[in-house]
């Protein structure tokens, strides 16, 4: 008997085997997992949730509105807090806080290192408003807030870093000071022609400078009599009120001799060194106040 020989081409067998293996692989990667989107395709990584520098989700550092340079860590949130009286700058005279509010719903941001969290202009627990921003990535940015109904602005230079940020500087606390203020007078420093007071010789007395410190203004004595009829006893005033909002700085004098003298204060609007206007806007909103003191 003649033996029958299988003459099927071997390449066709190899092709059939490969097709079977491919089918098995498809079944393994689809049917067994419920489809590619179920478990076999890696899901995209979610963006990290904003956290405070301390790692607390949803928390943010709160910088007082008077601040000018902020240093924050990439990936974290930070707030700029505007206290009541935001619209009462130095030109408002008495710092009543009754001026317009700063517009924070759509701040101007120059640079891509920082973005505003839309709808974040929420009421602050102390009656003001806080606007929340997110430090996107290392770099620098300028955040500009504009006063509603005005072209007056507050500019913040923001540096975003990979390491630790810089904790917000607390607004100076209201302090009683250690100086005997003597008699406190209602009349005090004023703009324009200034204020006028008359006191008795030998009297110690204090005069107020009332203003809102929300936008950020620094006062310093620029003209005074160090001896003469009415020496100023200290350049450091006694502070009353909300140091981050409406406040009164009291300056204390001694009526040593009969005569008249004038004392001037210069209020520097958002000045980095507290004394020298660096921009046209700073020069426009800085002001000088004075008081004329007569001793009889």
C-alpha atoms as a PDB file:
ATOM      1  CA  UNK A   1       0.000   0.000   0.000  1.00  0.00           C
ATOM      2  CA  UNK A   2       1.256   3.353  -0.900  1.00  0.00           C
ATOM      3  CA  UNK A   3       1.627   5.810   2.100  1.00  0.00           C
ATOM      4  CA  UNK A   4      -0.183   9.115   1.676  1.00  0.00           C
ATOM      5  CA  UNK A   5       1.859  12.215   2.250  1.00  0.00           C
ATOM      6  CA  UNK A   6       0.442  15.569   3.496  1.00  0.00           C
ATOM      7  CA  UNK A   7       1.350  18.126   0.907  1.00  0.00           C
ATOM      8  CA  UNK A   8      -0.287  21.194   2.631  1.00  0.00           C
ATOM      9  CA  UNK A   9       1.975  24.203   2.316  1.00  0.00           C
ATOM     10  CA  UNK A  10       3.728  24.991   5.631  1.00  0.00           C
ATOM     11  CA  UNK A  11       3.555  28.781   5.232  1.00  0.00           C
ATOM     12  CA  UNK A  12      -0.264  28.489   5.249  1.00  0.00           C
ATOM     13  CA  UNK A  13      -0.108  26.607   8.555  1.00  0.00           C
ATOM     14  CA  UNK A  14       2.062  29.307  10.091  1.00  0.00           C
ATOM     15  CA  UNK A  15      -0.368  31.997   8.958  1.00  0.00           C
ATOM     16  CA  UNK A  16      -3.310  30.121  10.487  1.00  0.00           C
ATOM     17  CA  UNK A  17      -1.430  29.759  13.771  1.00  0.00           C
ATOM     18  CA  UNK A  18      -0.617  33.463  13.873  1.00  0.00           C
ATOM     19  CA  UNK A  19      -4.267  34.369  13.183  1.00  0.00           C
ATOM     20  CA  UNK A  20      -5.392  32.143  16.063  1.00  0.00           C
ATOM     21  CA  UNK A  21      -2.894  33.739  18.433  1.00  0.00           C
ATOM     22  CA  UNK A  22      -3.983  37.244  17.411  1.00  0.00           C
ATOM     23  CA  UNK A  23      -7.618  36.354  18.027  1.00  0.00           C
ATOM     24  CA  UNK A  24      -6.741  35.068  21.472  1.00  0.00           C
ATOM     25  CA  UNK A  25      -4.851  38.275  22.231  1.00  0.00           C
ATOM     26  CA  UNK A  26      -7.838  40.402  21.168  1.00  0.00           C
ATOM     27  CA  UNK A  27     -10.120  38.368  23.413  1.00  0.00           C
ATOM     28  CA  UNK A  28      -7.735  38.816  26.293  1.00  0.00           C
ATOM     29  CA  UNK A  29      -7.465  42.588  25.894  1.00  0.00           C
ATOM     30  CA  UNK A  30     -11.145  43.307  25.250  1.00  0.00           C
ATOM     31  CA  UNK A  31     -13.700  40.727  26.298  1.00  0.00           C
ATOM     32  CA  UNK A  32     -11.862  39.742  29.461  1.00  0.00           C
ATOM     33  CA  UNK A  33     -11.633  43.423  30.597  1.00  0.00           C
ATOM     34  CA  UNK A  34     -14.942  44.741  29.354  1.00  0.00           C
ATOM     35  CA  UNK A  35     -13.395  46.873  26.610  1.00  0.00           C
ATOM     36  CA  UNK A  36     -10.194  48.887  26.265  1.00  0.00           C
ATOM     37  CA  UNK A  37     -11.516  51.832  28.342  1.00  0.00           C
ATOM     38  CA  UNK A  38     -12.255  49.605  31.312  1.00  0.00           C
ATOM     39  CA  UNK A  39      -8.859  48.497  32.534  1.00  0.00           C
ATOM     40  CA  UNK A  40      -6.456  48.097  29.736  1.00  0.00           C
ATOM     41  CA  UNK A  41      -5.846  51.727  28.800  1.00  0.00           C
ATOM     42  CA  UNK A  42      -4.175  53.883  31.457  1.00  0.00           C
ATOM     43  CA  UNK A  43      -6.444  56.756  32.495  1.00  0.00           C
ATOM     44  CA  UNK A  44      -4.971  60.272  32.284  1.00  0.00           C
ATOM     45  CA  UNK A  45      -3.511  61.597  35.503  1.00  0.00           C
ATOM     46  CA  UNK A  46      -5.791  64.118  37.197  1.00  0.00           C
ATOM     47  CA  UNK A  47      -4.508  67.617  37.891  1.00  0.00           C
ATOM     48  CA  UNK A  48      -3.386  68.012  41.509  1.00  0.00           C
ATOM     49  CA  UNK A  49      -5.832  69.768  43.802  1.00  0.00           C
ATOM     50  CA  UNK A  50      -4.737  73.229  44.906  1.00  0.00           C
ATOM     51  CA  UNK A  51      -3.226  73.164  48.382  1.00  0.00           C
ATOM     52  CA  UNK A  52      -1.825  75.659  50.801  1.00  0.00           C
ATOM     53  CA  UNK A  53       1.931  75.851  51.430  1.00  0.00           C
ATOM     54  CA  UNK A  54       1.288  73.659  54.473  1.00  0.00           C
ATOM     55  CA  UNK A  55      -0.297  70.963  52.313  1.00  0.00           C
ATOM     56  CA  UNK A  56      -3.885  71.509  53.453  1.00  0.00           C
ATOM     57  CA  UNK A  57      -6.278  70.970  50.502  1.00  0.00           C
ATOM     58  CA  UNK A  58      -8.365  74.013  49.686  1.00  0.00           C
ATOM     59  CA  UNK A  59      -6.497  76.307  52.076  1.00  0.00           C
ATOM     60  CA  UNK A  60      -4.648  79.414  50.985  1.00  0.00           C
ATOM     61  CA  UNK A  61      -2.295  81.998  52.357  1.00  0.00           C
ATOM     62  CA  UNK A  62      -3.981  85.354  52.882  1.00  0.00           C
ATOM     63  CA  UNK A  63      -1.916  88.428  52.039  1.00  0.00           C
ATOM     64  CA  UNK A  64      -3.060  91.831  53.334  1.00  0.00           C
ATOM     65  CA  UNK A  65      -4.029  94.314  50.650  1.00  0.00           C
ATOM     66  CA  UNK A  66      -1.164  96.638  51.641  1.00  0.00           C
ATOM     67  CA  UNK A  67       1.409  94.044  50.522  1.00  0.00           C
ATOM     68  CA  UNK A  68       3.294  94.715  47.302  1.00  0.00           C
ATOM     69  CA  UNK A  69       5.626  91.749  46.705  1.00  0.00           C
ATOM     70  CA  UNK A  70       4.312  88.207  47.178  1.00  0.00           C
ATOM     71  CA  UNK A  71       6.382  85.004  47.110  1.00  0.00           C
ATOM     72  CA  UNK A  72       4.330  81.810  46.750  1.00  0.00           C
ATOM     73  CA  UNK A  73       4.967  78.162  46.032  1.00  0.00           C
ATOM     74  CA  UNK A  74       3.979  76.639  42.683  1.00  0.00           C
ATOM     75  CA  UNK A  75       0.771  74.609  42.845  1.00  0.00           C
ATOM     76  CA  UNK A  76      -0.695  76.513  45.789  1.00  0.00           C
ATOM     77  CA  UNK A  77      -3.477  79.030  46.241  1.00  0.00           C
ATOM     78  CA  UNK A  78      -3.109  82.479  47.776  1.00  0.00           C
ATOM     79  CA  UNK A  79      -5.576  85.213  48.710  1.00  0.00           C
ATOM     80  CA  UNK A  80      -5.401  88.989  48.571  1.00  0.00           C
ATOM     81  CA  UNK A  81      -7.711  90.340  51.271  1.00  0.00           C
ATOM     82  CA  UNK A  82      -9.331  93.770  51.001  1.00  0.00           C
ATOM     83  CA  UNK A  83     -10.679  95.036  54.301  1.00  0.00           C
ATOM     84  CA  UNK A  84     -13.602  97.473  54.710  1.00  0.00           C
ATOM     85  CA  UNK A  85     -12.740 100.945  53.531  1.00  0.00           C
ATOM     86  CA  UNK A  86     -10.977  99.774  50.375  1.00  0.00           C
ATOM     87  CA  UNK A  87     -12.213 102.757  48.417  1.00  0.00           C
ATOM     88  CA  UNK A  88     -10.965 105.367  50.902  1.00  0.00           C
ATOM     89  CA  UNK A  89      -7.452 106.250  49.852  1.00  0.00           C
ATOM     90  CA  UNK A  90      -5.361 109.137  51.146  1.00  0.00           C
ATOM     91  CA  UNK A  91      -7.362 111.605  49.109  1.00  0.00           C
ATOM     92  CA  UNK A  92     -10.518 110.568  50.950  1.00  0.00           C
ATOM     93  CA  UNK A  93      -9.352 112.804  53.792  1.00  0.00           C
ATOM     94  CA  UNK A  94     -10.759 111.241  56.923  1.00  0.00           C
ATOM     95  CA  UNK A  95     -10.472 107.549  56.130  1.00  0.00           C
ATOM     96  CA  UNK A  96     -14.188 106.868  56.630  1.00  0.00           C
ATOM     97  CA  UNK A  97     -14.061 103.818  54.412  1.00  0.00           C
ATOM     98  CA  UNK A  98     -17.149 104.980  52.536  1.00  0.00           C
ATOM     99  CA  UNK A  99     -15.541 105.093  49.098  1.00  0.00           C
ATOM    100  CA  UNK A 100     -16.018 102.685  46.208  1.00  0.00           C
ATOM    101  CA  UNK A 101     -14.803  99.106  46.272  1.00  0.00           C
ATOM    102  CA  UNK A 102     -11.856  97.573  44.474  1.00  0.00           C
ATOM    103  CA  UNK A 103     -12.844  95.473  41.479  1.00  0.00           C
ATOM    104  CA  UNK A 104     -11.515  91.934  41.977  1.00  0.00           C
ATOM    105  CA  UNK A 105     -13.899  89.912  39.814  1.00  0.00           C
ATOM    106  CA  UNK A 106     -11.687  90.364  36.751  1.00  0.00           C
ATOM    107  CA  UNK A 107      -8.201  91.449  37.814  1.00  0.00           C
ATOM    108  CA  UNK A 108      -5.547  92.127  35.227  1.00  0.00           C
ATOM    109  CA  UNK A 109      -2.775  89.524  35.291  1.00  0.00           C
ATOM    110  CA  UNK A 110       0.444  89.943  33.330  1.00  0.00           C
ATOM    111  CA  UNK A 111       2.333  86.654  32.993  1.00  0.00           C
ATOM    112  CA  UNK A 112       1.271  82.995  32.975  1.00  0.00           C
ATOM    113  CA  UNK A 113       2.703  82.008  36.339  1.00  0.00           C
ATOM    114  CA  UNK A 114      -0.512  83.038  38.115  1.00  0.00           C
ATOM    115  CA  UNK A 115      -4.202  82.714  37.311  1.00  0.00           C
ATOM    116  CA  UNK A 116      -7.292  84.080  39.025  1.00  0.00           C
ATOM    117  CA  UNK A 117      -9.786  81.570  40.365  1.00  0.00           C
ATOM    118  CA  UNK A 118     -12.989  82.739  38.691  1.00  0.00           C
ATOM    119  CA  UNK A 119     -15.759  83.701  41.051  1.00  0.00           C
ATOM    120  CA  UNK A 120     -13.415  83.783  44.029  1.00  0.00           C
ATOM    121  CA  UNK A 121     -14.237  87.332  45.163  1.00  0.00           C
ATOM    122  CA  UNK A 122     -15.991  86.079  48.267  1.00  0.00           C
ATOM    123  CA  UNK A 123     -16.891  88.072  51.401  1.00  0.00           C
ATOM    124  CA  UNK A 124     -14.238  87.941  54.091  1.00  0.00           C
ATOM    125  CA  UNK A 125     -15.139  87.029  57.655  1.00  0.00           C
ATOM    126  CA  UNK A 126     -14.163  90.540  58.789  1.00  0.00           C
ATOM    127  CA  UNK A 127     -16.455  92.309  56.362  1.00  0.00           C
ATOM    128  CA  UNK A 128     -14.038  92.733  53.475  1.00  0.00           C
ATOM    129  CA  UNK A 129     -13.486  90.791  50.269  1.00  0.00           C
ATOM    130  CA  UNK A 130     -10.866  88.188  49.426  1.00  0.00           C
ATOM    131  CA  UNK A 131      -9.792  87.217  45.921  1.00  0.00           C
ATOM    132  CA  UNK A 132      -8.130  83.830  45.412  1.00  0.00           C
ATOM    133  CA  UNK A 133      -5.352  83.164  42.899  1.00  0.00           C
ATOM    134  CA  UNK A 134      -3.464  80.014  41.927  1.00  0.00           C
ATOM    135  CA  UNK A 135       0.301  79.822  41.453  1.00  0.00           C
ATOM    136  CA  UNK A 136       0.472  77.801  38.245  1.00  0.00           C
ATOM    137  CA  UNK A 137       4.204  77.350  37.734  1.00  0.00           C
ATOM    138  CA  UNK A 138       7.566  78.952  38.609  1.00  0.00           C
ATOM    139  CA  UNK A 139       7.960  82.426  37.200  1.00  0.00           C
ATOM    140  CA  UNK A 140       6.776  85.961  37.824  1.00  0.00           C
ATOM    141  CA  UNK A 141       3.515  87.794  37.288  1.00  0.00           C
ATOM    142  CA  UNK A 142       1.893  91.147  38.016  1.00  0.00           C
ATOM    143  CA  UNK A 143      -1.617  91.212  39.464  1.00  0.00           C
ATOM    144  CA  UNK A 144      -3.444  94.532  39.108  1.00  0.00           C
ATOM    145  CA  UNK A 145      -6.649  95.363  40.985  1.00  0.00           C
ATOM    146  CA  UNK A 146      -8.641  98.402  39.853  1.00  0.00           C
ATOM    147  CA  UNK A 147     -10.938 100.556  41.929  1.00  0.00           C
ATOM    148  CA  UNK A 148     -14.486 100.488  40.569  1.00  0.00           C
ATOM    149  CA  UNK A 149     -15.374 103.765  38.904  1.00  0.00           C
ATOM    150  CA  UNK A 150     -11.756 104.954  38.963  1.00  0.00           C
ATOM    151  CA  UNK A 151      -8.438 104.363  37.250  1.00  0.00           C
ATOM    152  CA  UNK A 152      -6.662 103.930  40.589  1.00  0.00           C
ATOM    153  CA  UNK A 153      -4.975 100.534  40.933  1.00  0.00           C
ATOM    154  CA  UNK A 154      -3.058  98.348  43.340  1.00  0.00           C
ATOM    155  CA  UNK A 155      -0.275  96.264  41.767  1.00  0.00           C
ATOM    156  CA  UNK A 156       1.206  93.108  43.279  1.00  0.00           C
ATOM    157  CA  UNK A 157       4.482  91.606  42.090  1.00  0.00           C
ATOM    158  CA  UNK A 158       4.168  87.829  42.462  1.00  0.00           C
ATOM    159  CA  UNK A 159       7.128  85.431  42.358  1.00  0.00           C
ATOM    160  CA  UNK A 160       6.234  81.745  42.063  1.00  0.00           C
ATOM    161  CA  UNK A 161       8.929  79.352  43.274  1.00  0.00           C
ATOM    162  CA  UNK A 162       9.373  75.586  43.590  1.00  0.00           C
ATOM    163  CA  UNK A 163      10.577  75.788  47.183  1.00  0.00           C
ATOM    164  CA  UNK A 164       8.820  77.261  50.202  1.00  0.00           C
ATOM    165  CA  UNK A 165       7.072  80.564  49.741  1.00  0.00           C
ATOM    166  CA  UNK A 166       7.236  83.508  52.110  1.00  0.00           C
ATOM    167  CA  UNK A 167       4.565  83.766  54.758  1.00  0.00           C
ATOM    168  CA  UNK A 168       2.402  86.887  54.455  1.00  0.00           C
ATOM    169  CA  UNK A 169       3.571  89.814  56.515  1.00  0.00           C
ATOM    170  CA  UNK A 170       0.960  90.587  59.116  1.00  0.00           C
ATOM    171  CA  UNK A 171      -0.492  94.068  59.079  1.00  0.00           C
ATOM    172  CA  UNK A 172       0.951  96.168  61.892  1.00  0.00           C
ATOM    173  CA  UNK A 173      -1.089  95.769  65.029  1.00  0.00           C
ATOM    174  CA  UNK A 174      -2.825  98.654  66.670  1.00  0.00           C
ATOM    175  CA  UNK A 175      -0.693  99.592  69.630  1.00  0.00           C
ATOM    176  CA  UNK A 176      -1.013 101.764  72.660  1.00  0.00           C
ATOM    177  CA  UNK A 177       2.684 102.607  72.754  1.00  0.00           C
ATOM    178  CA  UNK A 178       4.481 103.572  75.942  1.00  0.00           C
ATOM    179  CA  UNK A 179       4.264 107.331  75.639  1.00  0.00           C
ATOM    180  CA  UNK A 180       1.991 109.477  77.795  1.00  0.00           C
ATOM    181  CA  UNK A 181      -0.200 111.089  75.142  1.00  0.00           C
ATOM    182  CA  UNK A 182      -1.572 113.810  77.344  1.00  0.00           C
ATOM    183  CA  UNK A 183      -4.725 115.511  76.049  1.00  0.00           C
ATOM    184  CA  UNK A 184      -6.093 114.125  72.783  1.00  0.00           C
ATOM    185  CA  UNK A 185      -7.560 116.707  70.412  1.00  0.00           C
ATOM    186  CA  UNK A 186     -10.209 116.170  67.768  1.00  0.00           C
ATOM    187  CA  UNK A 187      -8.531 118.484  65.267  1.00  0.00           C
ATOM    188  CA  UNK A 188      -5.420 117.124  63.625  1.00  0.00           C
ATOM    189  CA  UNK A 189      -3.554 116.676  60.354  1.00  0.00           C
ATOM    190  CA  UNK A 190      -5.441 117.614  57.212  1.00  0.00           C
ATOM    191  CA  UNK A 191      -4.817 118.073  53.515  1.00  0.00           C
ATOM    192  CA  UNK A 192      -5.038 121.327  51.601  1.00  0.00           C
ATOM    193  CA  UNK A 193      -4.287 124.258  53.881  1.00  0.00           C
ATOM    194  CA  UNK A 194      -3.976 121.867  56.804  1.00  0.00           C
ATOM    195  CA  UNK A 195      -5.471 121.905  60.260  1.00  0.00           C
ATOM    196  CA  UNK A 196      -5.006 124.397  63.062  1.00  0.00           C
ATOM    197  CA  UNK A 197      -4.944 123.948  66.849  1.00  0.00           C
ATOM    198  CA  UNK A 198      -4.241 126.245  69.790  1.00  0.00           C
ATOM    199  CA  UNK A 199      -2.890 124.898  73.094  1.00  0.00           C
ATOM    200  CA  UNK A 200      -1.626 126.240  76.420  1.00  0.00           C
ATOM    201  CA  UNK A 201       2.055 126.477  77.266  1.00  0.00           C
ATOM    202  CA  UNK A 202       3.313 123.530  79.295  1.00  0.00           C
ATOM    203  CA  UNK A 203       0.660 121.183  77.922  1.00  0.00           C
ATOM    204  CA  UNK A 204       1.304 117.718  76.469  1.00  0.00           C
ATOM    205  CA  UNK A 205      -1.148 116.812  73.726  1.00  0.00           C
ATOM    206  CA  UNK A 206      -1.723 114.421  70.813  1.00  0.00           C
ATOM    207  CA  UNK A 207      -3.110 115.105  67.341  1.00  0.00           C
ATOM    208  CA  UNK A 208      -4.696 112.472  65.052  1.00  0.00           C
ATOM    209  CA  UNK A 209      -4.026 111.520  61.454  1.00  0.00           C
ATOM    210  CA  UNK A 210      -7.084 109.551  60.317  1.00  0.00           C
ATOM    211  CA  UNK A 211      -7.018 107.463  57.131  1.00  0.00           C
ATOM    212  CA  UNK A 212      -7.745 104.085  55.570  1.00  0.00           C
ATOM    213  CA  UNK A 213      -4.732 101.817  55.239  1.00  0.00           C
ATOM    214  CA  UNK A 214      -6.433  99.244  53.017  1.00  0.00           C
ATOM    215  CA  UNK A 215      -4.799 100.359  49.734  1.00  0.00           C
ATOM    216  CA  UNK A 216      -1.395 100.662  51.389  1.00  0.00           C
ATOM    217  CA  UNK A 217      -0.058 104.059  52.390  1.00  0.00           C
ATOM    218  CA  UNK A 218       2.903 104.872  54.611  1.00  0.00           C
ATOM    219  CA  UNK A 219       3.071 108.113  56.601  1.00  0.00           C
ATOM    220  CA  UNK A 220       6.237 109.789  57.819  1.00  0.00           C
ATOM    221  CA  UNK A 221       7.043 113.129  59.411  1.00  0.00           C
ATOM    222  CA  UNK A 222       8.828 115.335  56.856  1.00  0.00           C
ATOM    223  CA  UNK A 223       8.828 118.713  58.559  1.00  0.00           C
ATOM    224  CA  UNK A 224       8.773 119.467  62.273  1.00  0.00           C
ATOM    225  CA  UNK A 225      10.383 121.479  65.020  1.00  0.00           C
ATOM    226  CA  UNK A 226      12.709 119.276  67.049  1.00  0.00           C
ATOM    227  CA  UNK A 227      12.977 121.961  69.693  1.00  0.00           C
ATOM    228  CA  UNK A 228      11.289 125.357  69.275  1.00  0.00           C
ATOM    229  CA  UNK A 229       7.860 125.995  70.753  1.00  0.00           C
ATOM    230  CA  UNK A 230       6.303 122.522  70.156  1.00  0.00           C
ATOM    231  CA  UNK A 231       8.717 119.581  69.862  1.00  0.00           C
ATOM    232  CA  UNK A 232       7.361 116.275  68.571  1.00  0.00           C
ATOM    233  CA  UNK A 233       8.133 113.725  71.281  1.00  0.00           C
ATOM    234  CA  UNK A 234       8.296 110.662  69.016  1.00  0.00           C
ATOM    235  CA  UNK A 235       8.190 109.893  65.299  1.00  0.00           C
ATOM    236  CA  UNK A 236       6.415 106.616  66.153  1.00  0.00           C
ATOM    237  CA  UNK A 237       2.693 107.266  66.543  1.00  0.00           C
ATOM    238  CA  UNK A 238       0.190 105.638  68.849  1.00  0.00           C
ATOM    239  CA  UNK A 239      -2.106 103.586  66.570  1.00  0.00           C
ATOM    240  CA  UNK A 240      -5.814 103.056  67.124  1.00  0.00           C
ATOM    241  CA  UNK A 241      -8.436 101.247  65.057  1.00  0.00           C
ATOM    242  CA  UNK A 242      -7.957  98.522  62.466  1.00  0.00           C
ATOM    243  CA  UNK A 243      -4.328  98.577  61.450  1.00  0.00           C
ATOM    244  CA  UNK A 244      -5.307  96.912  58.152  1.00  0.00           C
ATOM    245  CA  UNK A 245      -8.236  99.256  57.538  1.00  0.00           C
ATOM    246  CA  UNK A 246      -9.540 102.477  59.063  1.00  0.00           C
ATOM    247  CA  UNK A 247      -7.137 103.778  61.678  1.00  0.00           C
ATOM    248  CA  UNK A 248      -5.859 106.817  63.543  1.00  0.00           C
ATOM    249  CA  UNK A 249      -2.211 107.569  64.164  1.00  0.00           C
ATOM    250  CA  UNK A 250      -1.706 109.866  67.162  1.00  0.00           C
ATOM    251  CA  UNK A 251       1.391 112.102  67.308  1.00  0.00           C
ATOM    252  CA  UNK A 252       2.354 113.548  70.690  1.00  0.00           C
ATOM    253  CA  UNK A 253       3.798 117.024  71.283  1.00  0.00           C
ATOM    254  CA  UNK A 254       4.922 119.166  74.205  1.00  0.00           C
ATOM    255  CA  UNK A 255       4.001 122.863  74.266  1.00  0.00           C
ATOM    256  CA  UNK A 256       7.308 124.149  75.624  1.00  0.00           C
ATOM    257  CA  UNK A 257       7.222 127.792  74.518  1.00  0.00           C
ATOM    258  CA  UNK A 258       4.853 130.441  73.259  1.00  0.00           C
ATOM    259  CA  UNK A 259       4.899 130.577  69.466  1.00  0.00           C
ATOM    260  CA  UNK A 260       3.658 128.916  66.261  1.00  0.00           C
ATOM    261  CA  UNK A 261       4.985 125.985  64.263  1.00  0.00           C
ATOM    262  CA  UNK A 262       3.834 123.768  61.379  1.00  0.00           C
ATOM    263  CA  UNK A 263       4.247 119.976  61.232  1.00  0.00           C
ATOM    264  CA  UNK A 264       3.892 118.051  57.950  1.00  0.00           C
ATOM    265  CA  UNK A 265       3.289 114.387  57.202  1.00  0.00           C
ATOM    266  CA  UNK A 266       3.874 112.747  53.820  1.00  0.00           C
ATOM    267  CA  UNK A 267       1.697 109.784  52.872  1.00  0.00           C
ATOM    268  CA  UNK A 268       3.381 107.600  50.250  1.00  0.00           C
ATOM    269  CA  UNK A 269       0.862 105.579  48.212  1.00  0.00           C
ATOM    270  CA  UNK A 270       2.058 101.994  47.629  1.00  0.00           C
ATOM    271  CA  UNK A 271       5.746 102.853  47.899  1.00  0.00           C
ATOM    272  CA  UNK A 272       8.193  99.969  48.187  1.00  0.00           C
ATOM    273  CA  UNK A 273      10.494 101.843  50.563  1.00  0.00           C
ATOM    274  CA  UNK A 274       7.660 103.636  52.328  1.00  0.00           C
ATOM    275  CA  UNK A 275       8.891 107.088  51.403  1.00  0.00           C
ATOM    276  CA  UNK A 276       9.574 107.533  47.674  1.00  0.00           C
ATOM    277  CA  UNK A 277       6.862 107.353  44.963  1.00  0.00           C
ATOM    278  CA  UNK A 278       8.234 105.218  42.125  1.00  0.00           C
ATOM    279  CA  UNK A 279       5.398 105.483  39.609  1.00  0.00           C
ATOM    280  CA  UNK A 280       3.193 108.229  38.181  1.00  0.00           C
ATOM    281  CA  UNK A 281       0.219 106.661  39.917  1.00  0.00           C
ATOM    282  CA  UNK A 282       2.025 106.601  43.256  1.00  0.00           C
ATOM    283  CA  UNK A 283       2.930 110.256  42.860  1.00  0.00           C
ATOM    284  CA  UNK A 284      -0.664 111.099  41.933  1.00  0.00           C
ATOM    285  CA  UNK A 285      -2.199 109.447  44.991  1.00  0.00           C
ATOM    286  CA  UNK A 286       0.456 110.296  47.578  1.00  0.00           C
ATOM    287  CA  UNK A 287      -0.278 113.388  49.621  1.00  0.00           C
ATOM    288  CA  UNK A 288       0.995 115.783  52.255  1.00  0.00           C
ATOM    289  CA  UNK A 289      -0.978 116.695  55.360  1.00  0.00           C
ATOM    290  CA  UNK A 290      -0.115 119.352  57.888  1.00  0.00           C
ATOM    291  CA  UNK A 291      -1.191 121.021  61.106  1.00  0.00           C
ATOM    292  CA  UNK A 292      -0.381 124.508  62.397  1.00  0.00           C
ATOM    293  CA  UNK A 293       0.111 124.613  66.165  1.00  0.00           C
ATOM    294  CA  UNK A 294      -0.079 127.810  68.178  1.00  0.00           C
ATOM    295  CA  UNK A 295       1.053 127.927  71.827  1.00  0.00           C
ATOM    296  CA  UNK A 296      -0.281 130.729  74.019  1.00  0.00           C
END
